[in-house]
Amino acid sequence: MANLADELQQRQHKLAELRNKGTNPYPQRYERTHSIAELIRQKDKLVADELKIKTAGRIVTWRGHGKTCFAHLDSDGTRIQIYVRQDQLGEADYQQFKLLDIGDFVGVEGSLFYTRTNELTIVVDKYNLLTKSLRPLPEKWHGLKDVETRYRQRYLDLLANPDVRRIFLLRSRLIQAIRDYLNQQDFIEVETPMMQPLPGGATARPFITHHNALDMDLYLRIAPELYLKRLLVGGFERVYEINRNFRNEGLSTEHNPEFTMLEFYMAYADYNKLMDFTEDMLASLAQQVLGKQQLEYADKTIELTPPWKRLTMLEAIAAHSSIKETELGDLKQVQDIAGELNIPVDKHDSWGKIVQKIFEQVAEPKLIQPTFIIDFPTEVSPLSKAKPDNPALVERFELFIGGKEIANAFSELNDPQDQRRRFEAQVAERAAGDDEAQYLDEDFLRALEHGMPPTAGEGIGIDRLVMLFTNSQSIREVILFPQLRGEKQTTTRDKE
RNA sequence: GGGCCGUUAGCUCAAUUGGCAGAGCAACUGACUCUUAAUCAGUAGGUUGAAGGUUCGAUUCCUUCACGGCUCACCA
């Protein structure tokens, strides 16, 4: 009795035996007087008054002693010990109790006391099986370490590894705190299409799908941007959306094909205002969720207390290399520099694109403390408003923390004629072979022609933010079910 | 897609130079009425990721494949 097939069979036999004795192993409901967490909170009164309680949980440990048994029940991450005695239950019920396994859910009735070793414990008068478990849980002491199993069977990971549970609790609290923060500032949360006839608002390869009844191809969105801006045209002045984007790109420790993005738009603001706003928002979130404004990330301490450093992209390159700003003036110069740095450059790459590549190579990984990189090349920012004094640059920033890009924001381009020219430049790049260049969206241009107020908008990668807040080195650690290759077909043995 | 590393019992891990595949926990049987990584005695559990190859002999060496991790490229 002990390879997996045998153990599964063993548990099936116990299940059948319980059924034969009239036990329903999967009853509908169980009325508790207290959750386990509530028992612990109210323990002083419950012990002093010797009150009868009913609670429920999953059996996670088991120590049998002949005619008594100790076990721990877990409910929603909180554990309590139970003490089961044959002289309390009677022999028949006690023998049946021994048919239970680690992993089963039970409801227990009894009262609280302290053991000799001073552990709060329920002495059980009566129990009910609530769910029979047919597969063994991972081992109690070493837990579950196999990364593949952790991701494929995340429920086991959550049961076996308390730190994993904490990460996803924190993720939930962080997202709730973001909603609270924005709602307090008069933002409204909206939902825009995930399936779009044209994938817009970012430079990325999309997933494509097909609607049968309409007989049309649709793209899973790579960004909600163009729809959110239509809402600004429609008179909503502060909107945000927290939802999934889909990009058909490679996977890495920082990229999952579907990822969660916050985008928000603020009318009458520009990118300078958004930098102030972002500093305050992230520092407030850290204070609220972590209780402090410092992050421990990869052996470094990150200080989120504002103000944060603001550097133009050209200044950042100069600050982190021996390149001078004046050496980045024209296309030929940056092509030469890229060549010296062994940065692969495409023949038709623009000045702006090469400058961005140089920046990513020499400066980006060094931006550990929060840093706004501002004033991007216009050529790589087709939706951003140009700087009034220099049309080669736009009012755009990206926020880097811990060497990762966390946010991307700009003064939104609301001049429909300029926007049309920018789209046309993208179409030309696409024709030249860049399959990530953006599409010309006539419907969006029509909206802009009706008038969008001056607006600043920002996107924040929620997964990466959670990585920072939880000191996680891989995006898979903060996504419950990260994308993996298809699993091998389950073996016959495994199905038994 | 490229490079490097990994895959041994349900879980966590061993196995010397190529020489009988092992331990702890989990499981099963028995003992045990305050244990808590319960204890004690015993039992069982393996297509060493898959398929080939070299060899008297392969967990070990070689090839191909699958899956995972890191990394490079692409991106956020």
Coordinates of C-alpha atoms (C1' of nucleotides) in Angstrom, one line a residue:
Chain A
M1 CA 0.0 0.0 0.0
A2 CA 2.0 2.9 -0.9
N3 CA 2.7 4.0 -4.3
L4 CA 0.3 6.7 -5.4
A5 CA -2.2 4.3 -7.0
D6 CA -2.3 2.2 -3.9
E7 CA -2.8 5.2 -1.7
L8 CA -5.6 6.5 -3.9
Q9 CA -7.2 3.1 -3.7
Q10 CA -6.8 3.0 0.0
R11 CA -8.7 6.3 0.3
Q12 CA -11.4 5.1 -2.0
H13 CA -11.9 2.1 0.3
K14 CA -12.2 4.4 3.3
L15 CA -14.7 6.5 1.4
A16 CA -16.8 3.4 0.5
E17 CA -16.6 2.2 4.1
L18 CA -17.8 5.5 5.4
R19 CA -20.7 5.4 3.0
N20 CA -21.6 1.9 4.0
K21 CA -21.8 3.1 7.6
G22 CA -24.3 5.8 6.6
T23 CA -22.0 8.8 6.4
N24 CA -22.4 11.3 3.6
P25 CA -18.8 12.2 2.8
Y26 CA -19.9 15.3 0.8
P27 CA -22.7 17.0 2.8
Q28 CA -24.2 20.3 1.7
R29 CA -23.4 22.7 4.6
Y30 CA -22.2 23.0 8.1
E31 CA -23.3 25.7 10.6
R32 CA -20.4 27.0 12.6
T33 CA -20.7 29.1 15.7
H34 CA -17.2 30.4 15.1
S35 CA -14.5 30.3 12.5
I36 CA -11.1 29.2 13.7
A37 CA -9.8 32.7 13.6
E38 CA -12.8 33.8 15.7
L39 CA -12.2 31.1 18.2
I40 CA -8.6 32.3 18.7
R41 CA -9.8 35.9 19.0
Q42 CA -12.4 35.1 21.6
K43 CA -10.4 32.3 23.4
D44 CA -10.3 33.9 26.8
K45 CA -14.0 34.2 27.2
L46 CA -14.7 30.8 25.5
V47 CA -12.2 29.0 27.8
A48 CA -13.4 30.7 31.0
D49 CA -17.1 30.1 30.3
E50 CA -16.5 26.6 29.0
L51 CA -18.8 27.4 26.1
K52 CA -19.8 24.8 23.5
I53 CA -18.6 25.8 20.0
K54 CA -18.9 24.4 16.5
T55 CA -16.2 25.1 13.9
A56 CA -14.8 23.5 10.8
G57 CA -11.6 23.1 8.9
R58 CA -9.2 20.9 6.9
I59 CA -7.2 18.2 8.8
V60 CA -3.5 19.2 8.3
T61 CA -1.7 17.2 11.0
W62 CA -2.5 13.9 12.7
R63 CA -1.1 12.3 15.9
G64 CA -2.9 9.1 16.9
H65 CA -2.4 7.6 20.4
G66 CA -4.6 4.6 20.5
K67 CA -7.8 5.7 22.1
T68 CA -7.1 9.4 21.7
C69 CA -5.9 11.5 18.8
F70 CA -4.6 15.0 18.3
A71 CA -4.9 16.8 15.0
H72 CA -4.8 20.4 13.6
L73 CA -7.5 21.9 11.6
D74 CA -6.8 24.7 9.2
S75 CA -9.5 27.2 8.1
D76 CA -8.5 30.1 5.8
G77 CA -4.9 29.9 6.8
T78 CA -5.5 29.7 10.6
R79 CA -4.9 26.5 12.6
I80 CA -6.2 25.1 15.8
Q81 CA -5.6 21.8 17.6
I82 CA -8.4 19.3 18.2
Y83 CA -8.3 16.5 20.8
V84 CA -10.5 13.5 20.1
R85 CA -11.0 10.8 22.7
Q86 CA -12.8 7.5 22.5
D87 CA -14.4 8.0 25.9
Q88 CA -16.0 11.3 24.6
L89 CA -17.2 10.0 21.2
G90 CA -18.0 6.4 22.0
E91 CA -16.2 3.4 20.4
A92 CA -18.1 3.3 17.1
D93 CA -17.7 7.0 16.3
Y94 CA -14.1 6.9 17.4
Q95 CA -13.3 4.0 15.2
Q96 CA -15.0 5.8 12.3
F97 CA -12.9 8.9 13.0
K98 CA -9.8 6.9 12.4
L99 CA -11.0 6.4 8.8
L100 CA -10.3 10.2 8.2
D101 CA -7.1 11.3 6.6
I102 CA -5.0 14.4 6.4
G103 CA -6.7 16.6 3.8
D104 CA -10.3 15.8 4.8
F105 CA -12.6 18.6 6.0
V106 CA -14.4 18.1 9.2
G107 CA -16.8 20.0 11.4
V108 CA -16.3 19.6 15.2
E109 CA -18.3 20.4 18.2
G110 CA -16.8 20.8 21.7
S111 CA -15.2 23.2 24.0
L112 CA -11.9 25.0 24.4
F113 CA -9.2 24.2 26.9
Y114 CA -5.4 24.4 27.3
T115 CA -3.3 21.3 27.1
R116 CA -0.4 20.6 29.4
T117 CA 1.9 22.3 27.0
N118 CA -0.4 25.3 27.0
E119 CA -1.8 25.0 23.5
L120 CA -5.3 26.1 22.9
T121 CA -7.3 23.0 21.9
I122 CA -10.8 21.9 21.1
V123 CA -11.8 18.8 23.0
V124 CA -14.3 17.2 20.6
D125 CA -17.7 15.9 21.6
K126 CA -19.0 15.3 18.1
Y127 CA -17.6 15.5 14.6
N128 CA -19.0 15.5 11.0
L129 CA -17.0 14.6 7.9
L130 CA -17.5 17.6 5.5
T131 CA -15.4 16.5 2.6
K132 CA -13.4 13.3 2.0
S133 CA -10.0 13.9 0.3
L134 CA -8.9 11.2 -2.1
R135 CA -5.3 12.4 -2.8
P136 CA -2.5 13.0 -0.3
L137 CA -1.3 16.6 0.4
P138 CA 2.4 17.5 0.0
E139 CA 4.7 16.6 2.9
K140 CA 4.2 18.7 6.0
W141 CA 7.7 19.5 6.9
H142 CA 9.6 20.3 3.7
G143 CA 6.5 21.5 1.9
L144 CA 6.2 21.7 -1.9
K145 CA 9.3 22.9 -3.7
D146 CA 9.0 21.6 -7.2
V147 CA 8.5 24.8 -9.2
E148 CA 6.5 23.1 -11.9
T149 CA 4.1 21.5 -9.5
R150 CA 3.8 24.7 -7.6
Y151 CA 2.6 26.6 -10.7
R152 CA 0.5 23.8 -12.3
Q153 CA -1.2 22.9 -9.0
R154 CA -1.1 26.2 -7.3
Y155 CA -3.7 25.0 -4.8
L156 CA -1.1 22.7 -3.3
D157 CA 1.4 25.5 -3.3
L158 CA -1.1 27.7 -1.4
L159 CA -1.7 24.9 1.1
A160 CA 1.9 23.9 1.7
N161 CA 3.7 27.3 1.6
P162 CA 2.4 30.0 3.8
D163 CA 4.6 32.6 2.1
V164 CA 2.9 32.0 -1.1
R165 CA -0.5 32.6 0.5
R166 CA 0.8 35.8 1.9
I167 CA 1.9 37.0 -1.5
F168 CA -1.5 36.6 -3.0
L169 CA -3.2 38.1 0.1
L170 CA -1.0 41.1 -0.3
R171 CA -1.7 41.3 -4.0
S172 CA -5.4 41.5 -3.2
R173 CA -5.0 44.1 -0.6
L174 CA -2.8 46.2 -2.9
I175 CA -5.3 46.2 -5.7
Q176 CA -8.0 47.1 -3.2
A177 CA -5.9 50.0 -1.9
I178 CA -5.4 51.2 -5.4
R179 CA -9.1 51.3 -6.0
D180 CA -9.7 53.1 -2.7
Y181 CA -7.1 55.7 -3.5
L182 CA -8.4 56.4 -7.0
N183 CA -12.1 56.4 -5.9
Q184 CA -11.3 58.9 -3.2
Q185 CA -9.8 61.2 -5.9
D186 CA -13.1 61.1 -7.8
F187 CA -12.0 58.5 -10.4
I188 CA -14.6 56.1 -11.7
E189 CA -13.7 52.5 -12.6
V190 CA -14.8 51.4 -16.1
E191 CA -14.5 48.4 -18.3
T192 CA -13.6 48.6 -21.9
P193 CA -13.4 45.9 -24.6
M194 CA -10.9 43.0 -24.1
M195 CA -11.7 42.0 -27.7
Q196 CA -11.0 44.7 -30.2
P197 CA -11.3 45.0 -33.9
L198 CA -7.9 46.8 -34.0
P199 CA -5.3 46.3 -31.3
G200 CA -4.2 49.7 -30.2
G201 CA -2.6 51.7 -27.4
A202 CA 0.8 50.0 -27.3
T203 CA 3.5 48.5 -29.4
A204 CA 3.2 44.8 -29.1
R205 CA 2.1 41.7 -31.1
P206 CA -1.5 40.8 -30.4
F207 CA -3.3 37.5 -30.0
I208 CA -6.0 37.0 -32.6
T209 CA -9.3 35.2 -32.4
H210 CA -12.4 34.9 -34.4
H211 CA -16.1 35.6 -33.7
N212 CA -18.2 33.1 -35.6
A213 CA -21.6 34.9 -35.6
L214 CA -20.1 38.2 -36.7
D215 CA -17.6 36.3 -38.9
M216 CA -14.9 38.8 -38.0
D217 CA -11.4 38.5 -36.5
L218 CA -10.9 40.2 -33.2
Y219 CA -7.7 40.9 -31.2
L220 CA -7.3 40.4 -27.5
R221 CA -6.4 43.9 -26.3
I222 CA -2.8 44.9 -25.9
A223 CA -4.0 48.0 -24.0
P224 CA -7.2 49.7 -23.1
E225 CA -5.8 53.2 -23.9
L226 CA -7.7 54.2 -26.9
Y227 CA -11.1 53.2 -25.4
L228 CA -10.4 55.0 -22.2
K229 CA -9.5 58.2 -24.1
R230 CA -12.8 57.9 -25.9
L231 CA -14.4 58.2 -22.5
L232 CA -12.6 61.5 -21.9
V233 CA -14.2 62.7 -25.1
G234 CA -17.5 61.5 -23.7
G235 CA -17.2 63.7 -20.7
F236 CA -15.8 61.4 -18.0
E237 CA -12.8 63.4 -16.6
R238 CA -11.2 60.8 -14.3
V239 CA -11.4 57.1 -15.3
Y240 CA -9.4 54.0 -14.6
E241 CA -9.4 50.4 -15.5
I242 CA -7.7 47.5 -13.7
N243 CA -7.7 44.5 -16.0
R244 CA -5.8 42.1 -18.2
N245 CA -3.8 42.9 -21.3
F246 CA -2.6 40.2 -23.7
R247 CA 0.6 40.4 -25.6
N248 CA 1.9 37.7 -27.9
E249 CA 5.5 37.9 -26.9
G250 CA 8.1 35.8 -25.2
L251 CA 7.9 34.7 -21.6
S252 CA 10.4 35.7 -18.9
T253 CA 10.7 36.4 -15.2
E254 CA 9.1 39.8 -16.0
H255 CA 6.6 38.8 -18.8
N256 CA 3.5 36.7 -18.8
P257 CA 1.3 36.7 -21.9
E258 CA -1.6 38.0 -19.9
F259 CA -0.8 40.6 -17.3
T260 CA -2.7 43.1 -15.2
M261 CA -2.5 46.7 -15.9
L262 CA -3.9 49.8 -14.2
E263 CA -4.6 52.6 -16.6
F264 CA -5.9 55.9 -15.4
Y265 CA -6.7 59.2 -17.1
M266 CA -7.0 62.7 -15.6
A267 CA -8.4 65.6 -17.5
Y268 CA -6.7 69.0 -17.3
A269 CA -3.5 67.5 -16.1
D270 CA -0.1 67.0 -17.8
Y271 CA 2.7 64.6 -17.2
N272 CA 4.3 66.8 -14.5
K273 CA 1.1 66.6 -12.4
L274 CA 1.0 62.8 -12.9
M275 CA 4.6 62.5 -11.5
D276 CA 3.5 64.2 -8.3
F277 CA 0.3 62.1 -8.3
T278 CA 2.3 58.8 -8.8
E279 CA 4.8 59.6 -6.0
D280 CA 2.0 60.2 -3.6
M281 CA 0.0 57.2 -4.7
L282 CA 2.8 54.6 -4.5
A283 CA 4.1 56.0 -1.2
S284 CA 0.6 55.9 0.2
L285 CA 0.0 52.4 -1.0
A286 CA 3.2 51.1 0.6
Q287 CA 2.3 52.9 3.8
Q288 CA -1.1 51.3 3.8
V289 CA -0.3 47.8 2.7
L290 CA 3.2 47.4 4.2
G291 CA 3.1 49.9 6.9
K292 CA 6.2 51.7 5.7
Q293 CA 7.5 53.5 2.6
Q294 CA 10.6 51.4 2.2
L295 CA 10.8 48.2 0.1
E296 CA 13.3 45.4 0.6
Y297 CA 14.0 44.2 -2.9
A298 CA 16.8 41.8 -4.0
D299 CA 19.1 42.8 -1.2
K300 CA 18.4 46.5 -1.7
T301 CA 16.3 49.0 0.2
I302 CA 14.1 51.1 -2.0
E303 CA 13.0 54.4 -0.5
L304 CA 9.5 55.4 -1.8
T305 CA 9.2 58.6 0.2
P306 CA 8.8 61.5 -2.3
P307 CA 10.3 63.3 -4.1
W308 CA 11.8 61.0 -6.6
K309 CA 14.6 61.6 -9.1
R310 CA 13.5 63.0 -12.5
L311 CA 15.9 62.7 -15.4
T312 CA 15.4 63.2 -19.1
M313 CA 16.2 60.1 -21.2
L314 CA 19.3 61.8 -22.5
E315 CA 20.5 62.9 -19.1
A316 CA 20.0 59.3 -17.8
I317 CA 22.2 58.0 -20.6
A318 CA 24.9 60.6 -19.8
A319 CA 24.6 59.9 -16.1
H320 CA 25.2 56.1 -16.5
S321 CA 27.8 56.0 -19.2
S322 CA 30.6 58.0 -20.7
I323 CA 28.4 59.2 -23.5
K324 CA 27.7 62.9 -23.5
E325 CA 24.3 64.4 -24.3
T326 CA 25.8 66.3 -27.2
E327 CA 26.9 63.0 -28.8
L328 CA 23.3 61.9 -29.1
G329 CA 22.2 64.7 -31.5
D330 CA 21.5 62.9 -34.8
L331 CA 20.8 59.5 -36.4
K332 CA 24.4 58.9 -37.5
Q333 CA 25.8 59.6 -34.0
V334 CA 23.5 57.3 -32.2
Q335 CA 24.0 54.6 -34.9
D336 CA 27.7 54.7 -34.2
I337 CA 27.2 54.6 -30.4
A338 CA 24.9 51.7 -30.7
G339 CA 27.5 49.9 -32.8
E340 CA 30.2 50.5 -30.2
L341 CA 27.9 49.1 -27.5
N342 CA 27.0 46.1 -29.6
I343 CA 23.4 47.0 -29.6
P344 CA 21.6 45.3 -32.5
V345 CA 20.0 48.1 -34.6
D346 CA 17.7 47.7 -37.5
K347 CA 18.4 49.4 -40.8
H348 CA 15.3 51.6 -40.7
D349 CA 15.4 52.2 -36.9
S350 CA 14.7 55.9 -36.2
W351 CA 16.9 58.2 -34.1
G352 CA 14.4 57.9 -31.3
K353 CA 14.3 54.1 -31.4
I354 CA 18.0 53.8 -31.2
V355 CA 18.2 56.4 -28.3
Q356 CA 15.7 54.3 -26.4
K357 CA 17.8 51.1 -27.0
I358 CA 20.9 52.9 -25.8
F359 CA 19.0 54.0 -22.7
E360 CA 17.7 50.5 -22.0
Q361 CA 21.2 49.1 -22.3
V362 CA 23.2 51.6 -20.3
A363 CA 20.8 53.1 -17.8
E364 CA 17.7 51.0 -17.1
P365 CA 19.1 48.2 -15.0
K366 CA 20.8 50.8 -12.7
L367 CA 17.6 52.6 -11.8
I368 CA 17.1 50.9 -8.5
Q369 CA 15.7 53.9 -6.5
P370 CA 12.4 55.3 -8.0
T371 CA 13.3 57.4 -11.0
F372 CA 11.2 59.1 -13.5
I373 CA 12.7 59.1 -17.0
I374 CA 11.1 61.9 -18.9
D375 CA 11.0 63.4 -22.4
F376 CA 11.0 60.4 -24.7
P377 CA 11.7 60.6 -28.5
T378 CA 8.5 61.4 -30.4
E379 CA 9.2 58.5 -32.8
V380 CA 8.7 55.9 -30.1
S381 CA 5.7 57.7 -28.5
P382 CA 2.9 57.9 -31.1
L383 CA 0.2 58.8 -28.6
S384 CA 2.0 61.4 -26.5
K385 CA 1.9 65.2 -26.9
A386 CA 5.0 66.8 -28.2
K387 CA 7.0 69.2 -26.0
P388 CA 6.1 72.8 -27.1
D389 CA 9.8 73.8 -27.5
N390 CA 11.1 70.6 -29.2
P391 CA 8.9 68.4 -31.5
A392 CA 11.5 65.6 -31.5
L393 CA 10.6 64.9 -27.8
V394 CA 7.3 64.3 -26.1
E395 CA 5.9 64.9 -22.6
R396 CA 6.2 61.3 -21.5
F397 CA 7.7 59.5 -18.5
E398 CA 8.4 56.0 -17.5
L399 CA 8.9 55.2 -13.8
F400 CA 11.7 52.7 -12.9
I401 CA 12.0 51.0 -9.6
G402 CA 14.3 48.2 -8.8
G403 CA 15.6 48.3 -12.4
K404 CA 12.1 47.5 -13.7
E405 CA 9.7 49.6 -15.7
I406 CA 6.7 50.1 -13.4
A407 CA 4.8 52.9 -15.0
N408 CA 4.4 54.6 -18.4
A409 CA 2.6 57.9 -18.7
F410 CA 2.3 61.0 -20.8
S411 CA 0.4 64.1 -21.6
E412 CA -2.1 62.7 -24.1
L413 CA -1.9 63.8 -27.7
N414 CA -5.3 65.3 -28.3
D415 CA -4.6 67.2 -31.6
P416 CA -6.4 65.0 -34.1
Q417 CA -4.3 66.2 -37.0
D418 CA -1.0 65.5 -35.2
Q419 CA -2.4 62.1 -34.1
R420 CA -3.2 61.2 -37.7
R421 CA 0.3 62.1 -38.8
R422 CA 1.7 59.9 -36.0
F423 CA -0.5 57.0 -37.0
E424 CA 0.6 57.4 -40.6
A425 CA 4.2 57.2 -39.5
Q426 CA 3.4 54.0 -37.7
V427 CA 1.7 52.6 -40.8
A428 CA 4.9 53.4 -42.7
E429 CA 7.0 51.6 -40.1
R430 CA 4.7 48.6 -40.4
A431 CA 5.1 48.7 -44.2
A432 CA 8.9 48.8 -43.6
G433 CA 8.7 45.5 -41.7
D434 CA 8.0 46.5 -38.0
D435 CA 5.1 44.2 -37.2
E436 CA 4.7 45.8 -33.8
A437 CA 4.0 49.3 -35.2
Q438 CA 0.6 50.6 -34.3
Y439 CA -2.5 50.6 -36.6
L440 CA -4.3 53.7 -37.8
D441 CA -7.6 53.8 -35.9
E442 CA -10.1 56.0 -37.8
D443 CA -12.7 55.6 -35.2
F444 CA -10.4 56.9 -32.5
L445 CA -9.4 59.8 -34.7
R446 CA -13.1 60.6 -35.2
A447 CA -13.5 60.7 -31.4
L448 CA -10.5 63.1 -31.1
E449 CA -12.0 65.3 -33.7
H450 CA -14.9 65.9 -31.4
G451 CA -12.5 67.2 -28.8
M452 CA -10.7 65.5 -25.9
P453 CA -9.7 67.9 -23.1
P454 CA -6.0 68.2 -22.2
T455 CA -5.4 65.0 -20.3
A456 CA -2.6 63.0 -18.8
G457 CA -2.8 59.2 -18.6
E458 CA -0.7 56.5 -17.0
G459 CA -0.4 52.7 -17.0
I460 CA 1.0 50.8 -14.1
G461 CA 2.0 47.2 -14.4
I462 CA 0.3 45.6 -11.4
D463 CA 2.2 42.3 -11.5
R464 CA 5.5 44.1 -11.3
L465 CA 4.3 46.4 -8.6
V466 CA 3.3 43.3 -6.6
M467 CA 6.8 41.8 -7.3
L468 CA 8.4 44.9 -5.8
F469 CA 6.0 44.9 -2.8
T470 CA 6.6 41.2 -2.1
N471 CA 10.3 40.9 -3.0
S472 CA 9.5 38.4 -5.7
Q473 CA 12.1 37.8 -8.4
S474 CA 9.8 36.2 -10.9
I475 CA 6.4 37.4 -12.2
R476 CA 5.2 33.8 -11.9
E477 CA 5.4 34.1 -8.2
V478 CA 2.7 36.9 -8.2
I479 CA 0.4 35.4 -10.8
L480 CA -1.8 32.6 -9.4
F481 CA -1.8 30.5 -12.6
P482 CA 1.1 31.7 -14.8
Q483 CA 1.3 30.5 -18.4
L484 CA 3.1 27.3 -18.9
R485 CA 3.6 24.9 -21.8
G486 CA 1.0 22.2 -22.1
E487 CA 1.3 19.4 -19.6
K488 CA 2.1 15.9 -20.6
Q489 CA -1.0 13.7 -20.8
T490 CA -1.9 12.3 -17.4
T491 CA -0.8 8.7 -17.1
T492 CA -3.3 5.9 -16.5
R493 CA -1.7 5.2 -13.2
D494 CA -2.2 8.8 -12.1
K495 CA -5.9 8.6 -12.9
E496 CA -6.8 5.6 -10.8
Chain B
rG1 C1' 13.9 30.7 -31.0
rG2 C1' 19.5 30.3 -28.9
rG3 C1' 22.8 29.0 -24.7
rC4 C1' 23.5 26.8 -19.8
rC5 C1' 21.3 23.7 -15.8
rG6 C1' 17.8 20.3 -14.1
rU7 C1' 13.9 15.9 -14.0
rU8 C1' 15.3 9.4 -8.9
rA9 C1' 9.0 6.6 -4.3
rG10 C1' 2.9 10.7 -3.1
rC11 C1' 6.5 15.0 -0.9
rU12 C1' 11.8 16.5 0.3
rC13 C1' 16.3 14.5 -1.1
rA14 C1' 20.8 10.6 -1.4
rA15 C1' 23.3 7.0 -4.5
rU16 C1' 31.8 7.1 -4.7
rU17 C1' 35.3 6.0 -11.0
rG18 C1' 29.8 2.8 -15.0
rG19 C1' 29.0 -2.3 -10.5
rC20 C1' 22.7 -5.1 -6.0
rA21 C1' 18.3 2.1 -6.5
rG22 C1' 18.3 4.3 -0.5
rA23 C1' 16.6 7.7 3.7
rG24 C1' 13.1 10.9 6.2
rC25 C1' 8.0 12.3 6.0
rA26 C1' 3.3 10.5 4.0
rA27 C1' 0.8 5.4 3.4
rC28 C1' -0.4 0.4 5.5
rU29 C1' -0.4 -3.4 10.1
rG30 C1' 0.1 -3.6 15.4
rA31 C1' 1.0 -1.1 20.5
rC32 C1' -0.1 3.5 22.9
rU33 C1' -6.0 8.2 26.8
rC34 C1' -2.1 15.6 26.9
rU35 C1' 0.6 14.8 21.7
rU36 C1' 2.5 18.5 18.5
rA37 C1' 8.2 17.1 12.9
rA38 C1' 4.4 12.3 18.8
rU39 C1' 6.9 7.6 20.1
rC40 C1' 7.9 2.2 19.5
rA41 C1' 7.8 -2.5 16.4
rG42 C1' 6.8 -4.1 11.6
rU43 C1' 5.1 -3.9 6.1
rA44 C1' 4.9 -2.1 1.4
rG45 C1' 6.1 1.4 -2.2
rG46 C1' 10.6 2.6 -8.4
rU47 C1' 9.6 1.7 -16.4
rU48 C1' 15.5 6.7 -12.1
rG49 C1' 10.9 12.3 -17.4
rA50 C1' 10.4 9.4 -22.6
rA51 C1' 12.7 6.8 -26.7
rG52 C1' 17.1 5.0 -28.7
rG53 C1' 22.6 4.0 -28.5
rU54 C1' 27.6 2.5 -26.2
rU55 C1' 28.8 -1.4 -22.6
rC56 C1' 29.3 -7.9 -19.7
rG57 C1' 26.6 -4.2 -16.8
rA58 C1' 23.8 2.7 -17.4
rU59 C1' 20.4 6.9 -12.2
rU60 C1' 25.7 7.6 -14.0
rC61 C1' 28.4 8.1 -20.7
rC62 C1' 26.3 9.6 -25.9
rU63 C1' 21.9 11.1 -29.2
rU64 C1' 16.9 12.8 -29.9
rC65 C1' 12.5 14.4 -27.6
rA66 C1' 9.2 16.3 -23.5
rC67 C1' 8.6 19.5 -19.4
rG68 C1' 10.8 23.1 -15.9
rG69 C1' 14.5 26.9 -14.2
rC70 C1' 18.0 30.7 -15.4
rU71 C1' 19.8 33.7 -19.3
rC72 C1' 20.0 36.2 -24.3
rA73 C1' 16.8 38.1 -28.0
rC74 C1' 11.4 40.5 -28.2
rC75 C1' 8.5 43.3 -24.9
rA76 C1' 5.6 45.8 -20.0

